PDB file of C-alpha atoms in Angstrom:
ATOM      1  CA  MET A  41     -13.583  10.356  18.967  1.00 89.00           C
ATOM      2  CA  GLU A  42     -12.717  13.918  20.025  1.00 93.00           C
ATOM      3  CA  LEU A  43      -9.084  13.060  19.259  1.00 95.00           C
ATOM      4  CA  ILE A  44      -9.941  12.374  15.629  1.00 97.00           C
ATOM      5  CA  LYS A  45     -11.856  15.655  15.302  1.00 97.00           C
ATOM      6  CA  LYS A  46      -8.968  17.509  16.960  1.00 97.00           C
ATOM      7  CA  TYR A  47      -6.398  16.446  14.371  1.00 98.00           C
ATOM      8  CA  PHE A  48      -8.698  16.028  11.367  1.00 98.00           C
ATOM      9  CA  PRO A  49     -11.146  18.951  11.652  1.00 97.00           C
ATOM     10  CA  ASN A  50     -12.368  18.855   8.047  1.00 97.00           C
ATOM     11  CA  LEU A  51     -14.086  15.470   8.013  1.00 98.00           C
ATOM     12  CA  THR A  52     -17.407  15.058   6.175  1.00 98.00           C
ATOM     13  CA  GLU A  53     -20.577  13.949   7.974  1.00 97.00           C
ATOM     14  CA  ASP A  54     -20.170  10.484   6.451  1.00 98.00           C
ATOM     15  CA  GLN A  55     -16.568  10.191   7.655  1.00 98.00           C
ATOM     16  CA  LEU A  56     -17.547  11.314  11.161  1.00 98.00           C
ATOM     17  CA  LEU A  57     -20.332   8.743  11.289  1.00 98.00           C
ATOM     18  CA  LYS A  58     -17.976   5.979  10.166  1.00 98.00           C
ATOM     19  CA  PHE A  59     -15.295   6.929  12.689  1.00 98.00           C
ATOM     20  CA  GLU A  60     -17.953   6.985  15.432  1.00 97.00           C
ATOM     21  CA  LYS A  61     -19.256   3.577  14.404  1.00 97.00           C
ATOM     22  CA  ILE A  62     -15.792   1.998  14.523  1.00 96.00           C
ATOM     23  CA  GLU A  63     -15.825   1.725  18.329  1.00 94.00           C
ATOM     24  CA  GLU A  64     -19.172  -0.035  18.519  1.00 95.00           C
ATOM     25  CA  LEU A  65     -18.190  -2.515  15.775  1.00 95.00           C
ATOM     26  CA  TYR A  66     -14.829  -3.388  17.311  1.00 94.00           C
ATOM     27  CA  LYS A  67     -16.236  -3.723  20.830  1.00 91.00           C
ATOM     28  CA  ASP A  68     -18.946  -6.030  19.533  1.00 93.00           C
ATOM     29  CA  TRP A  69     -16.660  -8.199  17.400  1.00 90.00           C
ATOM     30  CA  ASN A  70     -13.867  -8.278  19.957  1.00 86.00           C
ATOM     31  CA  LEU A  71     -16.178 -10.083  22.378  1.00 86.00           C
ATOM     32  CA  LYS A  72     -16.618 -12.861  19.795  1.00 87.00           C
ATOM     33  CA  ILE A  73     -13.104 -12.965  18.318  1.00 83.00           C
ATOM     34  CA  ASN A  74     -10.376 -11.298  20.342  1.00 82.00           C
ATOM     35  CA  VAL A  75      -8.198  -9.221  17.982  1.00 82.00           C
ATOM     36  CA  VAL A  76      -7.552  -6.138  20.115  1.00 82.00           C
ATOM     37  CA  SER A  77      -6.363  -6.285  23.746  1.00 82.00           C
ATOM     38  CA  ARG A  78      -8.731  -5.078  26.475  1.00 78.00           C
ATOM     39  CA  LYS A  79      -6.584  -2.038  27.265  1.00 77.00           C
ATOM     40  CA  ASP A  80      -6.380  -1.134  23.590  1.00 84.00           C
ATOM     41  CA  ILE A  81     -10.141  -1.463  23.076  1.00 87.00           C
ATOM     42  CA  ASP A  82     -10.655   1.084  25.865  1.00 89.00           C
ATOM     43  CA  GLU A  83      -8.251   3.453  24.083  1.00 94.00           C
ATOM     44  CA  LEU A  84      -9.170   2.448  20.538  1.00 95.00           C
ATOM     45  CA  TYR A  85      -9.127   5.961  19.082  1.00 96.00           C
ATOM     46  CA  LEU A  86      -5.711   6.819  20.502  1.00 96.00           C
ATOM     47  CA  ARG A  87      -3.840   3.523  20.118  1.00 95.00           C
ATOM     48  CA  HIS A  88      -5.322   2.295  16.861  1.00 95.00           C
ATOM     49  CA  VAL A  89      -7.334   4.845  14.905  1.00 97.00           C
ATOM     50  CA  LEU A  90      -5.214   7.971  15.428  1.00 98.00           C
ATOM     51  CA  HIS A  91      -1.984   5.954  15.307  1.00 98.00           C
ATOM     52  CA  SER A  92      -3.046   4.575  11.899  1.00 98.00           C
ATOM     53  CA  LEU A  93      -3.854   8.086  10.700  1.00 98.00           C
ATOM     54  CA  GLY A  94      -0.278   9.146  11.470  1.00 98.00           C
ATOM     55  CA  ILE A  95       0.473   7.886   7.951  1.00 98.00           C
ATOM     56  CA  ALA A  96      -1.991  10.471   6.572  1.00 98.00           C
ATOM     57  CA  LYS A  97      -0.035  13.275   8.271  1.00 98.00           C
ATOM     58  CA  VAL A  98       3.038  12.191   6.305  1.00 98.00           C
ATOM     59  CA  GLN A  99       1.291  11.530   2.978  1.00 98.00           C
ATOM     60  CA  SER A 100      -2.254  12.171   1.725  1.00 98.00           C
ATOM     61  CA  PHE A 101      -3.354   9.537  -0.767  1.00 98.00           C
ATOM     62  CA  LYS A 102      -4.726  10.717  -4.095  1.00 97.00           C
ATOM     63  CA  PRO A 103      -7.993   9.506  -5.641  1.00 98.00           C
ATOM     64  CA  GLY A 104      -7.458   6.346  -7.670  1.00 97.00           C
ATOM     65  CA  SER A 105      -4.231   5.353  -5.942  1.00 98.00           C
ATOM     66  CA  LYS A 106      -3.800   1.806  -4.619  1.00 98.00           C
ATOM     67  CA  ILE A 107      -2.587   0.962  -1.122  1.00 98.00           C
ATOM     68  CA  LEU A 108      -1.676  -2.478   0.245  1.00 98.00           C
ATOM     69  CA  ASP A 109      -1.948  -3.024   4.028  1.00 98.00           C
ATOM     70  CA  VAL A 110       0.260  -5.983   4.967  1.00 97.00           C
ATOM     71  CA  GLY A 111      -0.441  -7.876   8.197  1.00 96.00           C
ATOM     72  CA  THR A 112      -3.497  -5.737   8.800  1.00 96.00           C
ATOM     73  CA  GLY A 113      -4.453  -7.655  11.977  1.00 93.00           C
ATOM     74  CA  GLY A 114      -7.761  -6.183  13.099  1.00 93.00           C
ATOM     75  CA  GLY A 115      -7.749  -3.738  10.160  1.00 96.00           C
ATOM     76  CA  PHE A 116      -5.062  -1.218  11.085  1.00 97.00           C
ATOM     77  CA  PRO A 117      -3.861   1.018   9.568  1.00 98.00           C
ATOM     78  CA  GLY A 118      -6.045   0.178   6.549  1.00 98.00           C
ATOM     79  CA  ILE A 119      -9.578   0.796   7.838  1.00 98.00           C
ATOM     80  CA  PRO A 120      -9.034   4.288   9.352  1.00 98.00           C
ATOM     81  CA  LEU A 121      -7.093   5.300   6.222  1.00 98.00           C
ATOM     82  CA  ALA A 122      -9.877   3.971   3.975  1.00 98.00           C
ATOM     83  CA  ILE A 123     -12.411   6.154   5.829  1.00 98.00           C
ATOM     84  CA  LEU A 124     -10.148   9.182   5.449  1.00 98.00           C
ATOM     85  CA  PHE A 125      -9.450   8.551   1.747  1.00 98.00           C
ATOM     86  CA  PRO A 126     -12.719   7.200   0.269  1.00 98.00           C
ATOM     87  CA  GLU A 127     -11.521   7.540  -3.331  1.00 98.00           C
ATOM     88  CA  THR A 128      -8.347   5.511  -2.753  1.00 98.00           C
ATOM     89  CA  GLN A 129      -8.394   1.713  -3.136  1.00 98.00           C
ATOM     90  CA  PHE A 130      -7.167  -0.294  -0.139  1.00 98.00           C
ATOM     91  CA  HIS A 131      -6.244  -3.987  -0.114  1.00 98.00           C
ATOM     92  CA  LEU A 132      -6.008  -5.416   3.431  1.00 98.00           C
ATOM     93  CA  VAL A 133      -4.089  -8.683   3.777  1.00 98.00           C
ATOM     94  CA  ASP A 134      -3.419 -10.974   6.748  1.00 97.00           C
ATOM     95  CA  SER A 135      -2.507 -14.646   6.970  1.00 96.00           C
ATOM     96  CA  ILE A 136      -4.579 -15.201  10.137  1.00 95.00           C
ATOM     97  CA  GLY A 137      -8.151 -16.170   9.259  1.00 94.00           C
ATOM     98  CA  LYS A 138      -9.884 -15.093  12.482  1.00 93.00           C
ATOM     99  CA  LYS A 139      -8.434 -11.584  12.185  1.00 93.00           C
ATOM    100  CA  ILE A 140      -9.559 -11.303   8.574  1.00 95.00           C
ATOM    101  CA  LYS A 141     -13.065 -12.403   9.620  1.00 94.00           C
ATOM    102  CA  VAL A 142     -13.281  -9.398  11.972  1.00 94.00           C
ATOM    103  CA  VAL A 143     -11.871  -7.085   9.288  1.00 96.00           C
ATOM    104  CA  GLU A 144     -14.496  -8.295   6.796  1.00 96.00           C
ATOM    105  CA  GLU A 145     -17.300  -7.684   9.289  1.00 95.00           C
ATOM    106  CA  VAL A 146     -16.050  -4.206  10.232  1.00 97.00           C
ATOM    107  CA  VAL A 147     -15.643  -3.265   6.549  1.00 98.00           C
ATOM    108  CA  ALA A 148     -19.206  -4.472   5.883  1.00 98.00           C
ATOM    109  CA  GLY A 149     -20.531  -2.684   8.984  1.00 97.00           C
ATOM    110  CA  LEU A 150     -18.931   0.579   7.854  1.00 98.00           C
ATOM    111  CA  ASP A 151     -20.045   0.018   4.235  1.00 97.00           C
ATOM    112  CA  LEU A 152     -16.529   0.722   2.946  1.00 98.00           C
ATOM    113  CA  LYS A 153     -16.703   0.287  -0.825  1.00 97.00           C
ATOM    114  CA  ASN A 154     -12.995   1.057  -1.331  1.00 98.00           C
ATOM    115  CA  VAL A 155     -11.642  -1.901   0.666  1.00 98.00           C
ATOM    116  CA  LYS A 156     -10.746  -5.409  -0.496  1.00 98.00           C
ATOM    117  CA  VAL A 157      -9.850  -8.006   2.142  1.00 98.00           C
ATOM    118  CA  THR A 158      -7.740 -11.137   1.554  1.00 98.00           C
ATOM    119  CA  ASN A 159      -6.750 -13.980   3.889  1.00 98.00           C
ATOM    120  CA  ALA A 160      -3.266 -14.833   2.567  1.00 97.00           C
ATOM    121  CA  ARG A 161       0.442 -14.326   3.012  1.00 95.00           C
ATOM    122  CA  VAL A 162       1.616 -11.184   1.239  1.00 95.00           C
ATOM    123  CA  GLU A 163       3.946 -13.237  -0.980  1.00 93.00           C
ATOM    124  CA  GLU A 164       0.825 -14.820  -2.522  1.00 95.00           C
ATOM    125  CA  ILE A 165      -0.655 -11.438  -3.498  1.00 95.00           C
ATOM    126  CA  SER A 166      -0.184 -10.193  -7.035  1.00 92.00           C
ATOM    127  CA  GLY A 167      -0.655  -6.618  -8.258  1.00 94.00           C
ATOM    128  CA  GLU A 168       1.143  -3.297  -7.973  1.00 96.00           C
ATOM    129  CA  TYR A 169       0.530  -0.552  -5.433  1.00 98.00           C
ATOM    130  CA  ASP A 170       1.509   3.076  -4.912  1.00 98.00           C
ATOM    131  CA  PHE A 171       2.269   2.462  -1.248  1.00 98.00           C
ATOM    132  CA  ILE A 172       2.506  -0.497   1.083  1.00 98.00           C
ATOM    133  CA  VAL A 173       1.485   0.361   4.648  1.00 98.00           C
ATOM    134  CA  SER A 174       1.876  -1.630   7.840  1.00 97.00           C
ATOM    135  CA  ARG A 175       2.208  -1.464  11.605  1.00 95.00           C
ATOM    136  CA  ALA A 176       5.491  -3.095  12.625  1.00 82.00           C
ATOM    137  CA  VAL A 177       4.732  -6.654  11.549  1.00 87.00           C
ATOM    138  CA  ALA A 178       8.422  -7.448  10.938  1.00 91.00           C
ATOM    139  CA  ALA A 179      11.871  -5.871  10.865  1.00 92.00           C
ATOM    140  CA  MET A 180      12.353  -3.728   7.762  1.00 94.00           C
ATOM    141  CA  PRO A 181      14.764  -6.095   5.901  1.00 94.00           C
ATOM    142  CA  THR A 182      12.250  -8.948   6.225  1.00 95.00           C
ATOM    143  CA  PHE A 183       9.347  -6.725   5.244  1.00 96.00           C
ATOM    144  CA  VAL A 184      11.153  -5.401   2.146  1.00 95.00           C
ATOM    145  CA  HIS A 185      11.791  -8.998   1.074  1.00 94.00           C
ATOM    146  CA  TRP A 186       8.087  -9.869   1.475  1.00 95.00           C
ATOM    147  CA  VAL A 187       6.813  -6.995  -0.662  1.00 95.00           C
ATOM    148  CA  LYS A 188       9.366  -7.180  -3.480  1.00 92.00           C
ATOM    149  CA  GLY A 189       7.865  -6.551  -6.912  1.00 94.00           C
ATOM    150  CA  LYS A 190       4.621  -5.031  -5.621  1.00 97.00           C
ATOM    151  CA  ILE A 191       5.405  -1.332  -6.174  1.00 96.00           C
ATOM    152  CA  ALA A 192       3.884   0.545  -9.144  1.00 97.00           C
ATOM    153  CA  LYS A 193       6.313   2.175 -11.568  1.00 94.00           C
ATOM    154  CA  LYS A 194       4.816   5.667 -11.776  1.00 95.00           C
ATOM    155  CA  SER A 195       4.866   7.877  -8.664  1.00 95.00           C
ATOM    156  CA  ASN A 196       1.914  10.287  -8.373  1.00 95.00           C
ATOM    157  CA  HIS A 197       2.477  11.590  -4.831  1.00 97.00           C
ATOM    158  CA  GLU A 198       4.872  13.988  -3.120  1.00 97.00           C
ATOM    159  CA  LEU A 199       6.678  10.972  -1.659  1.00 98.00           C
ATOM    160  CA  LYS A 200       8.045   8.334  -4.000  1.00 97.00           C
ATOM    161  CA  ASN A 201       6.199   5.013  -4.181  1.00 98.00           C
ATOM    162  CA  GLY A 202       7.272   2.549  -1.517  1.00 98.00           C
ATOM    163  CA  ILE A 203       6.669   1.591   2.109  1.00 98.00           C
ATOM    164  CA  LEU A 204       5.025   3.718   4.823  1.00 98.00           C
ATOM    165  CA  TYR A 205       5.677   1.860   8.056  1.00 97.00           C
ATOM    166  CA  LEU A 206       4.465   2.649  11.583  1.00 98.00           C
ATOM    167  CA  LYS A 207       7.265   1.808  14.011  1.00 96.00           C
ATOM    168  CA  GLY A 208       8.443   2.662  17.501  1.00 94.00           C
ATOM    169  CA  GLY A 209      11.723   2.953  19.354  1.00 91.00           C
ATOM    170  CA  ASP A 210      15.283   3.209  18.050  1.00 92.00           C
ATOM    171  CA  LEU A 211      15.491   2.181  14.394  1.00 94.00           C
ATOM    172  CA  THR A 212      19.216   2.839  13.844  1.00 92.00           C
ATOM    173  CA  VAL A 213      20.228  -0.806  13.432  1.00 93.00           C
ATOM    174  CA  GLU A 214      17.108  -1.869  11.570  1.00 93.00           C
ATOM    175  CA  LEU A 215      17.447   0.873   8.950  1.00 96.00           C
ATOM    176  CA  ARG A 216      21.221   0.686   8.572  1.00 95.00           C
ATOM    177  CA  GLU A 217      21.005  -0.919   5.137  1.00 95.00           C
ATOM    178  CA  PHE A 218      18.332   1.537   3.926  1.00 97.00           C
ATOM    179  CA  PRO A 219      20.027   4.946   3.578  1.00 96.00           C
ATOM    180  CA  LYS A 220      17.072   6.269   1.555  1.00 96.00           C
ATOM    181  CA  ALA A 221      14.625   5.762   4.431  1.00 97.00           C
ATOM    182  CA  THR A 222      13.136   8.902   6.009  1.00 97.00           C
ATOM    183  CA  ILE A 223      11.848   8.902   9.577  1.00 97.00           C
ATOM    184  CA  TYR A 224       8.902  11.122  10.481  1.00 98.00           C
ATOM    185  CA  GLU A 225       8.423  11.576  14.247  1.00 98.00           C
ATOM    186  CA  LEU A 226       4.741  11.346  15.219  1.00 98.00           C
ATOM    187  CA  PRO A 227       5.154  13.787  18.167  1.00 98.00           C
ATOM    188  CA  ASP A 228       5.615  16.435  15.452  1.00 98.00           C
ATOM    189  CA  TYR A 229       1.951  15.882  14.564  1.00 98.00           C
ATOM    190  CA  PHE A 230       0.296  14.541  17.741  1.00 98.00           C
ATOM    191  CA  GLU A 231       0.859  15.837  21.284  1.00 97.00           C
ATOM    192  CA  GLU A 232      -0.368  12.804  23.267  1.00 97.00           C
ATOM    193  CA  GLU A 233       2.264  10.959  25.328  1.00 97.00           C
ATOM    194  CA  PHE A 234       1.442   7.657  23.595  1.00 96.00           C
ATOM    195  CA  PHE A 235       3.194   8.949  20.445  1.00 97.00           C
ATOM    196  CA  LEU A 236       6.491   9.944  22.120  1.00 97.00           C
ATOM    197  CA  THR A 237       8.529   7.133  20.530  1.00 96.00           C
ATOM    198  CA  LYS A 238       6.250   6.479  17.536  1.00 97.00           C
ATOM    199  CA  LYS A 239       7.346   7.102  13.965  1.00 97.00           C
ATOM    200  CA  VAL A 240       6.381   6.710  10.335  1.00 98.00           C
ATOM    201  CA  VAL A 241       9.193   5.387   8.168  1.00 98.00           C
ATOM    202  CA  HIS A 242       9.049   6.108   4.435  1.00 98.00           C
ATOM    203  CA  LEU A 243      11.205   3.833   2.319  1.00 98.00           C
ATOM    204  CA  PRO A 244      11.055   4.467  -1.444  1.00 97.00           C
ATOM    205  CA  LEU A 245      11.205   1.238  -3.416  1.00 96.00           C
ATOM    206  CA  LYS A 246      12.058   0.900  -7.075  1.00 88.00           C
ATOM    207  CA  TYR A 247       9.669  -0.823  -9.429  1.00 84.00           C
ATOM    208  CA  LYS A 248      10.923  -4.361 -10.126  1.00 77.00           C
ATOM    209  CA  LYS A 249       9.353  -7.011 -12.285  1.00 65.00           C
TER     210      LYS A 249
END
């Protein structure tokens, strides 16, 4: 929890309480339905919460904007981002029912009014979003194909509407066909060793009907 306060010193009392409660909720639910590995549960704030919030260091979401979290798994990066941006609407989607069950319970436990949760493949989701966020659920070409037609026309942020993707390692080959992609190195924002090879990739996507 100290990690979160270190990098996000201006949190409200309500945000601090929610971030504190995250650990208890995940530890409790993980015993019933395993969605986070044992090692990761012990380092939940570093490996999941702070990692998710790396997206916020690259782009703050404005009130009223809409964010789609594809392949949210146990609720990352969507849930930490929803705590940080309470006036932004988040839609968390995963095709695996047991993971979505945990996400629903954590969202209810945190009383997050700005989060919608859906058990479905992303191709089945309709609607348009300012940004689509995810944590390395597929290679970028596959991911771009999945989310086609889901980007809102009007950009209201510093970055153009599109994908904000948490990835690790060498992305040269994967991003070869996306010259407009920008890589943000997470060690520029976080000093912990865990982030050494971690990145946020921003890929602007044009609005397509």
